[in-house]
Amino acid sequence: MPNPPFNGLYAALIESLNALNFVEILAKRQFQRANSSGYSSVVLSVAGREPTEIEVFLGIRINLVEELVYQFTNGLRDYGPFSTTLLVSGRKVAPEFPYFYRLAKEADVHATKQQILSFLHQYGFPFLDKHQSAKSLDALYNQEVAQKSFYVINEFHRALRGIILAKLAKRPNWEELVEQYRVKLQKKALPEVQMQNYEQLVNFLKYHSFS
């Protein structure tokens, strides 16, 4: 449980982010801004009390992707509406900013708020705006499939979302991409059920049109 100053920080961020059309989701400690395909979000991960350490994440959700990928994973039912197509720690977007923002007392609230807003305005919001489209996320997900992704850790989820995004973006080499992910997943010796889920998704996408 965070310390009392965090409540003051959250309240201060509500005022600032509401003005930018972000709506607070208190139970998830996040702020969401809707768009035509889903939403972008600012998520606060909180640990400790003295001080409370706050890490800022940037999230992007494309509803079509998440509603489809959810059927081929073992996601928790109550997590479905809050699953994100991309969730990135702020330190990956702007390494020069603090890894954690530390909040020990009420007097820290204003300075911490300003630090977070400074990061968001300089790096966070531009990153969210740049990657809202399926085409942009396709490029981010599917660049150098054989290599680890800087932004996506779970390789199975990367493969599922990657081929959906590529289909949405009308990538011309979609079948080649599917095979690249298939080979990569096979090398990782995933559980049989995950490989079956991947192949089921591939078969669905072969005959499905998003247009």
mmCIF file of C-alpha atoms in Angstrom:
data_model
loop_
_atom_site.group_PDB
_atom_site.id
_atom_site.type_symbol
_atom_site.label_atom_id
_atom_site.label_comp_id
_atom_site.label_asym_id
_atom_site.label_seq_id
_atom_site.Cartn_x
_atom_site.Cartn_y
_atom_site.Cartn_z
ATOM 1 C CA MET A 1 0.000 0.000 0.000
ATOM 2 C CA PRO A 2 1.460 3.408 -0.962
ATOM 3 C CA ASN A 3 1.960 6.159 1.580
ATOM 4 C CA PRO A 4 -0.502 9.081 2.045
ATOM 5 C CA PRO A 5 1.509 11.510 -0.133
ATOM 6 C CA PHE A 6 0.801 9.234 -3.106
ATOM 7 C CA ASN A 7 -2.896 10.003 -2.744
ATOM 8 C CA GLY A 8 -2.060 13.696 -3.003
ATOM 9 C CA LEU A 9 0.101 13.062 -6.076
ATOM 10 C CA TYR A 10 -2.624 11.026 -7.736
ATOM 11 C CA ALA A 11 -5.176 13.772 -7.071
ATOM 12 C CA ALA A 12 -2.814 16.367 -8.540
ATOM 13 C CA LEU A 13 -2.234 14.235 -11.643
ATOM 14 C CA ILE A 14 -5.988 13.763 -12.084
ATOM 15 C CA GLU A 15 -6.434 17.513 -12.448
ATOM 16 C CA SER A 16 -3.579 17.844 -14.946
ATOM 17 C CA LEU A 17 -4.394 14.784 -17.033
ATOM 18 C CA ASN A 18 -8.159 15.371 -17.070
ATOM 19 C CA ALA A 19 -7.364 18.637 -18.831
ATOM 20 C CA LEU A 20 -5.708 16.524 -21.561
ATOM 21 C CA ASN A 21 -8.752 14.235 -21.896
ATOM 22 C CA PHE A 22 -7.327 11.410 -19.787
ATOM 23 C CA VAL A 23 -9.824 9.772 -17.441
ATOM 24 C CA GLU A 24 -8.641 8.217 -14.181
ATOM 25 C CA ILE A 25 -9.217 4.511 -13.477
ATOM 26 C CA LEU A 26 -8.471 4.564 -9.763
ATOM 27 C CA ALA A 27 -8.678 0.794 -9.182
ATOM 28 C CA LYS A 28 -5.962 0.246 -11.807
ATOM 29 C CA ARG A 29 -3.896 3.357 -10.927
ATOM 30 C CA GLN A 30 -4.018 4.500 -14.503
ATOM 31 C CA PHE A 31 -5.321 7.223 -16.776
ATOM 32 C CA GLN A 32 -6.919 6.437 -20.145
ATOM 33 C CA ARG A 33 -7.553 8.605 -23.193
ATOM 34 C CA ALA A 34 -9.953 7.078 -25.706
ATOM 35 C CA ASN A 35 -9.371 7.159 -29.442
ATOM 36 C CA SER A 36 -11.101 5.663 -32.477
ATOM 37 C CA SER A 37 -9.391 2.272 -32.160
ATOM 38 C CA GLY A 38 -9.076 1.893 -28.365
ATOM 39 C CA TYR A 39 -7.156 4.019 -25.911
ATOM 40 C CA SER A 40 -3.769 5.185 -24.757
ATOM 41 C CA SER A 41 -2.891 5.125 -21.077
ATOM 42 C CA VAL A 42 -0.523 6.312 -18.391
ATOM 43 C CA VAL A 43 -0.075 3.628 -15.728
ATOM 44 C CA LEU A 44 1.506 4.101 -12.305
ATOM 45 C CA SER A 45 3.218 1.115 -10.717
ATOM 46 C CA VAL A 46 3.646 1.703 -6.986
ATOM 47 C CA ALA A 47 5.858 -0.055 -4.424
ATOM 48 C CA GLY A 48 6.884 0.634 -0.822
ATOM 49 C CA ARG A 49 5.845 3.306 1.677
ATOM 50 C CA GLU A 50 8.890 5.151 3.008
ATOM 51 C CA PRO A 51 9.452 6.238 0.370
ATOM 52 C CA THR A 52 6.849 5.105 -2.131
ATOM 53 C CA GLU A 53 8.532 4.346 -5.456
ATOM 54 C CA ILE A 54 6.531 5.113 -8.585
ATOM 55 C CA GLU A 55 7.322 3.801 -12.042
ATOM 56 C CA VAL A 56 5.466 5.253 -15.031
ATOM 57 C CA PHE A 57 4.327 2.985 -17.873
ATOM 58 C CA LEU A 58 2.839 3.941 -21.232
ATOM 59 C CA GLY A 59 0.058 1.765 -22.625
ATOM 60 C CA ILE A 60 -1.658 1.476 -25.992
ATOM 61 C CA ARG A 61 -4.723 -0.652 -26.638
ATOM 62 C CA ILE A 62 -6.169 -1.495 -30.036
ATOM 63 C CA ASN A 63 -9.506 -3.105 -29.267
ATOM 64 C CA LEU A 64 -9.579 -5.361 -32.326
ATOM 65 C CA VAL A 65 -6.190 -6.822 -31.412
ATOM 66 C CA GLU A 66 -6.985 -7.394 -27.754
ATOM 67 C CA GLU A 67 -10.455 -8.836 -28.323
ATOM 68 C CA LEU A 68 -8.961 -11.350 -30.742
ATOM 69 C CA VAL A 69 -5.736 -12.249 -28.940
ATOM 70 C CA TYR A 70 -7.665 -12.762 -25.715
ATOM 71 C CA GLN A 71 -9.357 -15.814 -27.253
ATOM 72 C CA PHE A 72 -5.991 -17.495 -27.803
ATOM 73 C CA THR A 73 -4.396 -16.842 -24.406
ATOM 74 C CA ASN A 74 -5.193 -17.752 -20.829
ATOM 75 C CA GLY A 75 -5.851 -14.206 -19.675
ATOM 76 C CA LEU A 76 -7.833 -13.481 -16.540
ATOM 77 C CA ARG A 77 -11.437 -12.528 -17.236
ATOM 78 C CA ASP A 78 -11.318 -9.274 -15.284
ATOM 79 C CA TYR A 79 -8.088 -8.261 -17.036
ATOM 80 C CA GLY A 80 -9.566 -8.414 -20.528
ATOM 81 C CA PRO A 81 -10.812 -4.810 -20.820
ATOM 82 C CA PHE A 82 -7.528 -3.525 -19.419
ATOM 83 C CA SER A 83 -5.128 -5.590 -21.514
ATOM 84 C CA THR A 84 -2.846 -3.449 -23.631
ATOM 85 C CA THR A 85 -1.400 -4.096 -27.061
ATOM 86 C CA LEU A 86 1.764 -2.416 -25.857
ATOM 87 C CA LEU A 87 2.884 -1.543 -22.326
ATOM 88 C CA VAL A 88 6.279 0.113 -21.989
ATOM 89 C CA SER A 89 8.208 1.408 -19.014
ATOM 90 C CA GLY A 90 9.014 5.087 -19.244
ATOM 91 C CA ARG A 91 12.718 4.302 -18.831
ATOM 92 C CA LYS A 92 12.680 2.590 -22.243
ATOM 93 C CA VAL A 93 11.284 5.709 -23.857
ATOM 94 C CA ALA A 94 13.522 8.228 -22.071
ATOM 95 C CA PRO A 95 16.452 6.582 -20.227
ATOM 96 C CA GLU A 96 17.652 9.937 -18.904
ATOM 97 C CA PHE A 97 14.557 10.268 -16.715
ATOM 98 C CA PRO A 98 14.445 8.553 -13.296
ATOM 99 C CA TYR A 99 13.747 4.814 -13.160
ATOM 100 C CA PHE A 100 11.585 5.450 -10.086
ATOM 101 C CA TYR A 101 10.047 8.646 -8.778
ATOM 102 C CA ARG A 102 10.427 8.587 -4.982
ATOM 103 C CA LEU A 103 7.767 10.104 -2.784
ATOM 104 C CA ALA A 104 8.396 10.233 0.973
ATOM 105 C CA LYS A 105 6.414 13.198 2.272
ATOM 106 C CA GLU A 106 3.711 15.668 1.279
ATOM 107 C CA ALA A 107 6.335 18.265 0.423
ATOM 108 C CA ASP A 108 7.541 15.976 -2.403
ATOM 109 C CA VAL A 109 4.196 15.930 -4.192
ATOM 110 C CA HIS A 110 4.576 19.056 -6.330
ATOM 111 C CA ALA A 111 8.115 18.298 -7.512
ATOM 112 C CA THR A 112 7.250 14.665 -8.280
ATOM 113 C CA LYS A 113 4.165 15.691 -10.222
ATOM 114 C CA GLN A 114 6.223 18.147 -12.261
ATOM 115 C CA GLN A 115 8.828 15.474 -13.017
ATOM 116 C CA ILE A 116 6.191 13.048 -14.249
ATOM 117 C CA LEU A 117 4.416 15.674 -16.338
ATOM 118 C CA SER A 118 7.732 16.812 -17.795
ATOM 119 C CA PHE A 119 8.473 13.253 -18.904
ATOM 120 C CA LEU A 120 4.979 12.833 -20.353
ATOM 121 C CA HIS A 121 5.030 16.062 -22.336
ATOM 122 C CA GLN A 122 8.575 15.598 -23.664
ATOM 123 C CA TYR A 123 8.520 11.870 -24.379
ATOM 124 C CA GLY A 124 5.433 10.015 -23.166
ATOM 125 C CA PHE A 125 2.654 11.707 -25.129
ATOM 126 C CA PRO A 126 4.682 11.859 -28.379
ATOM 127 C CA PHE A 127 5.418 8.126 -28.035
ATOM 128 C CA LEU A 128 1.736 7.326 -27.476
ATOM 129 C CA ASP A 129 0.654 9.500 -30.402
ATOM 130 C CA LYS A 130 3.228 7.930 -32.724
ATOM 131 C CA HIS A 131 2.231 4.326 -31.994
ATOM 132 C CA GLN A 132 -1.581 4.504 -31.873
ATOM 133 C CA SER A 133 -2.072 2.937 -35.298
ATOM 134 C CA ALA A 134 -1.857 -0.723 -36.231
ATOM 135 C CA LYS A 135 0.681 0.160 -38.916
ATOM 136 C CA SER A 136 3.026 1.796 -36.445
ATOM 137 C CA LEU A 137 2.698 -1.046 -33.929
ATOM 138 C CA ASP A 138 3.202 -3.571 -36.729
ATOM 139 C CA ALA A 139 6.558 -1.943 -37.487
ATOM 140 C CA LEU A 140 7.493 -1.913 -33.804
ATOM 141 C CA TYR A 141 6.448 -5.511 -33.112
ATOM 142 C CA ASN A 142 7.635 -7.159 -36.301
ATOM 143 C CA GLN A 143 11.010 -5.600 -36.921
ATOM 144 C CA GLU A 144 13.710 -8.270 -36.732
ATOM 145 C CA VAL A 145 11.471 -11.132 -35.619
ATOM 146 C CA ALA A 146 14.470 -13.386 -34.949
ATOM 147 C CA GLN A 147 15.794 -10.914 -32.398
ATOM 148 C CA LYS A 148 14.423 -10.033 -28.976
ATOM 149 C CA SER A 149 12.160 -7.011 -28.954
ATOM 150 C CA PHE A 150 13.230 -3.996 -26.943
ATOM 151 C CA TYR A 151 9.617 -3.244 -26.070
ATOM 152 C CA VAL A 152 7.888 -6.653 -25.831
ATOM 153 C CA ILE A 153 9.182 -9.266 -23.381
ATOM 154 C CA ASN A 154 6.777 -12.214 -23.746
ATOM 155 C CA GLU A 155 7.668 -13.898 -27.047
ATOM 156 C CA PHE A 156 4.454 -15.912 -27.293
ATOM 157 C CA HIS A 157 2.301 -12.821 -26.855
ATOM 158 C CA ARG A 158 4.551 -10.948 -29.257
ATOM 159 C CA ALA A 159 3.923 -13.584 -31.911
ATOM 160 C CA LEU A 160 0.147 -13.519 -31.441
ATOM 161 C CA ARG A 161 -0.160 -9.748 -31.447
ATOM 162 C CA GLY A 162 2.493 -9.429 -34.135
ATOM 163 C CA ILE A 163 0.623 -11.473 -36.729
ATOM 164 C CA ILE A 164 -2.698 -9.779 -35.884
ATOM 165 C CA LEU A 165 -1.137 -6.328 -36.246
ATOM 166 C CA ALA A 166 0.506 -7.354 -39.512
ATOM 167 C CA LYS A 167 -2.851 -8.540 -40.849
ATOM 168 C CA LEU A 168 -4.533 -5.299 -39.755
ATOM 169 C CA ALA A 169 -1.748 -3.289 -41.392
ATOM 170 C CA LYS A 170 -2.083 -5.354 -44.612
ATOM 171 C CA ARG A 171 1.572 -6.372 -44.501
ATOM 172 C CA PRO A 172 2.338 -7.967 -47.908
ATOM 173 C CA ASN A 173 4.691 -10.634 -46.491
ATOM 174 C CA TRP A 174 2.242 -11.773 -43.815
ATOM 175 C CA GLU A 175 2.664 -15.503 -44.497
ATOM 176 C CA GLU A 176 6.438 -15.169 -44.349
ATOM 177 C CA LEU A 177 6.104 -13.382 -41.011
ATOM 178 C CA VAL A 178 3.859 -16.178 -39.718
ATOM 179 C CA GLU A 179 6.533 -18.734 -40.586
ATOM 180 C CA GLN A 180 9.267 -16.667 -38.928
ATOM 181 C CA TYR A 181 7.320 -16.591 -35.673
ATOM 182 C CA ARG A 182 6.463 -20.297 -35.995
ATOM 183 C CA VAL A 183 10.144 -21.224 -36.268
ATOM 184 C CA LYS A 184 11.062 -18.982 -33.365
ATOM 185 C CA LEU A 185 8.365 -20.420 -31.102
ATOM 186 C CA GLN A 186 9.283 -23.988 -32.013
ATOM 187 C CA LYS A 187 12.895 -23.332 -31.027
ATOM 188 C CA LYS A 188 11.690 -22.158 -27.626
ATOM 189 C CA ALA A 189 9.956 -25.475 -27.023
ATOM 190 C CA LEU A 190 6.746 -23.886 -25.816
ATOM 191 C CA PRO A 191 3.988 -25.994 -24.247
ATOM 192 C CA GLU A 192 1.960 -27.804 -26.893
ATOM 193 C CA VAL A 193 -1.184 -25.873 -26.019
ATOM 194 C CA GLN A 194 0.513 -22.566 -26.875
ATOM 195 C CA MET A 195 1.680 -23.838 -30.254
ATOM 196 C CA GLN A 196 -1.858 -25.080 -30.906
ATOM 197 C CA ASN A 197 -3.227 -21.647 -29.998
ATOM 198 C CA TYR A 198 -0.773 -20.017 -32.376
ATOM 199 C CA GLU A 199 -1.772 -22.299 -35.258
ATOM 200 C CA GLN A 200 -5.472 -21.787 -34.531
ATOM 201 C CA LEU A 201 -4.975 -18.022 -34.690
ATOM 202 C CA VAL A 202 -3.020 -18.353 -37.945
ATOM 203 C CA ASN A 203 -5.823 -20.407 -39.498
ATOM 204 C CA PHE A 204 -8.418 -17.885 -38.367
ATOM 205 C CA LEU A 205 -6.484 -14.924 -39.777
ATOM 206 C CA LYS A 206 -5.886 -16.622 -43.132
ATOM 207 C CA TYR A 207 -9.572 -16.386 -43.936
ATOM 208 C CA HIS A 208 -10.545 -13.312 -41.976
ATOM 209 C CA SER A 209 -10.751 -9.806 -43.390
ATOM 210 C CA PHE A 210 -10.710 -6.740 -41.135
ATOM 211 C CA SER A 211 -11.914 -4.445 -43.900
#
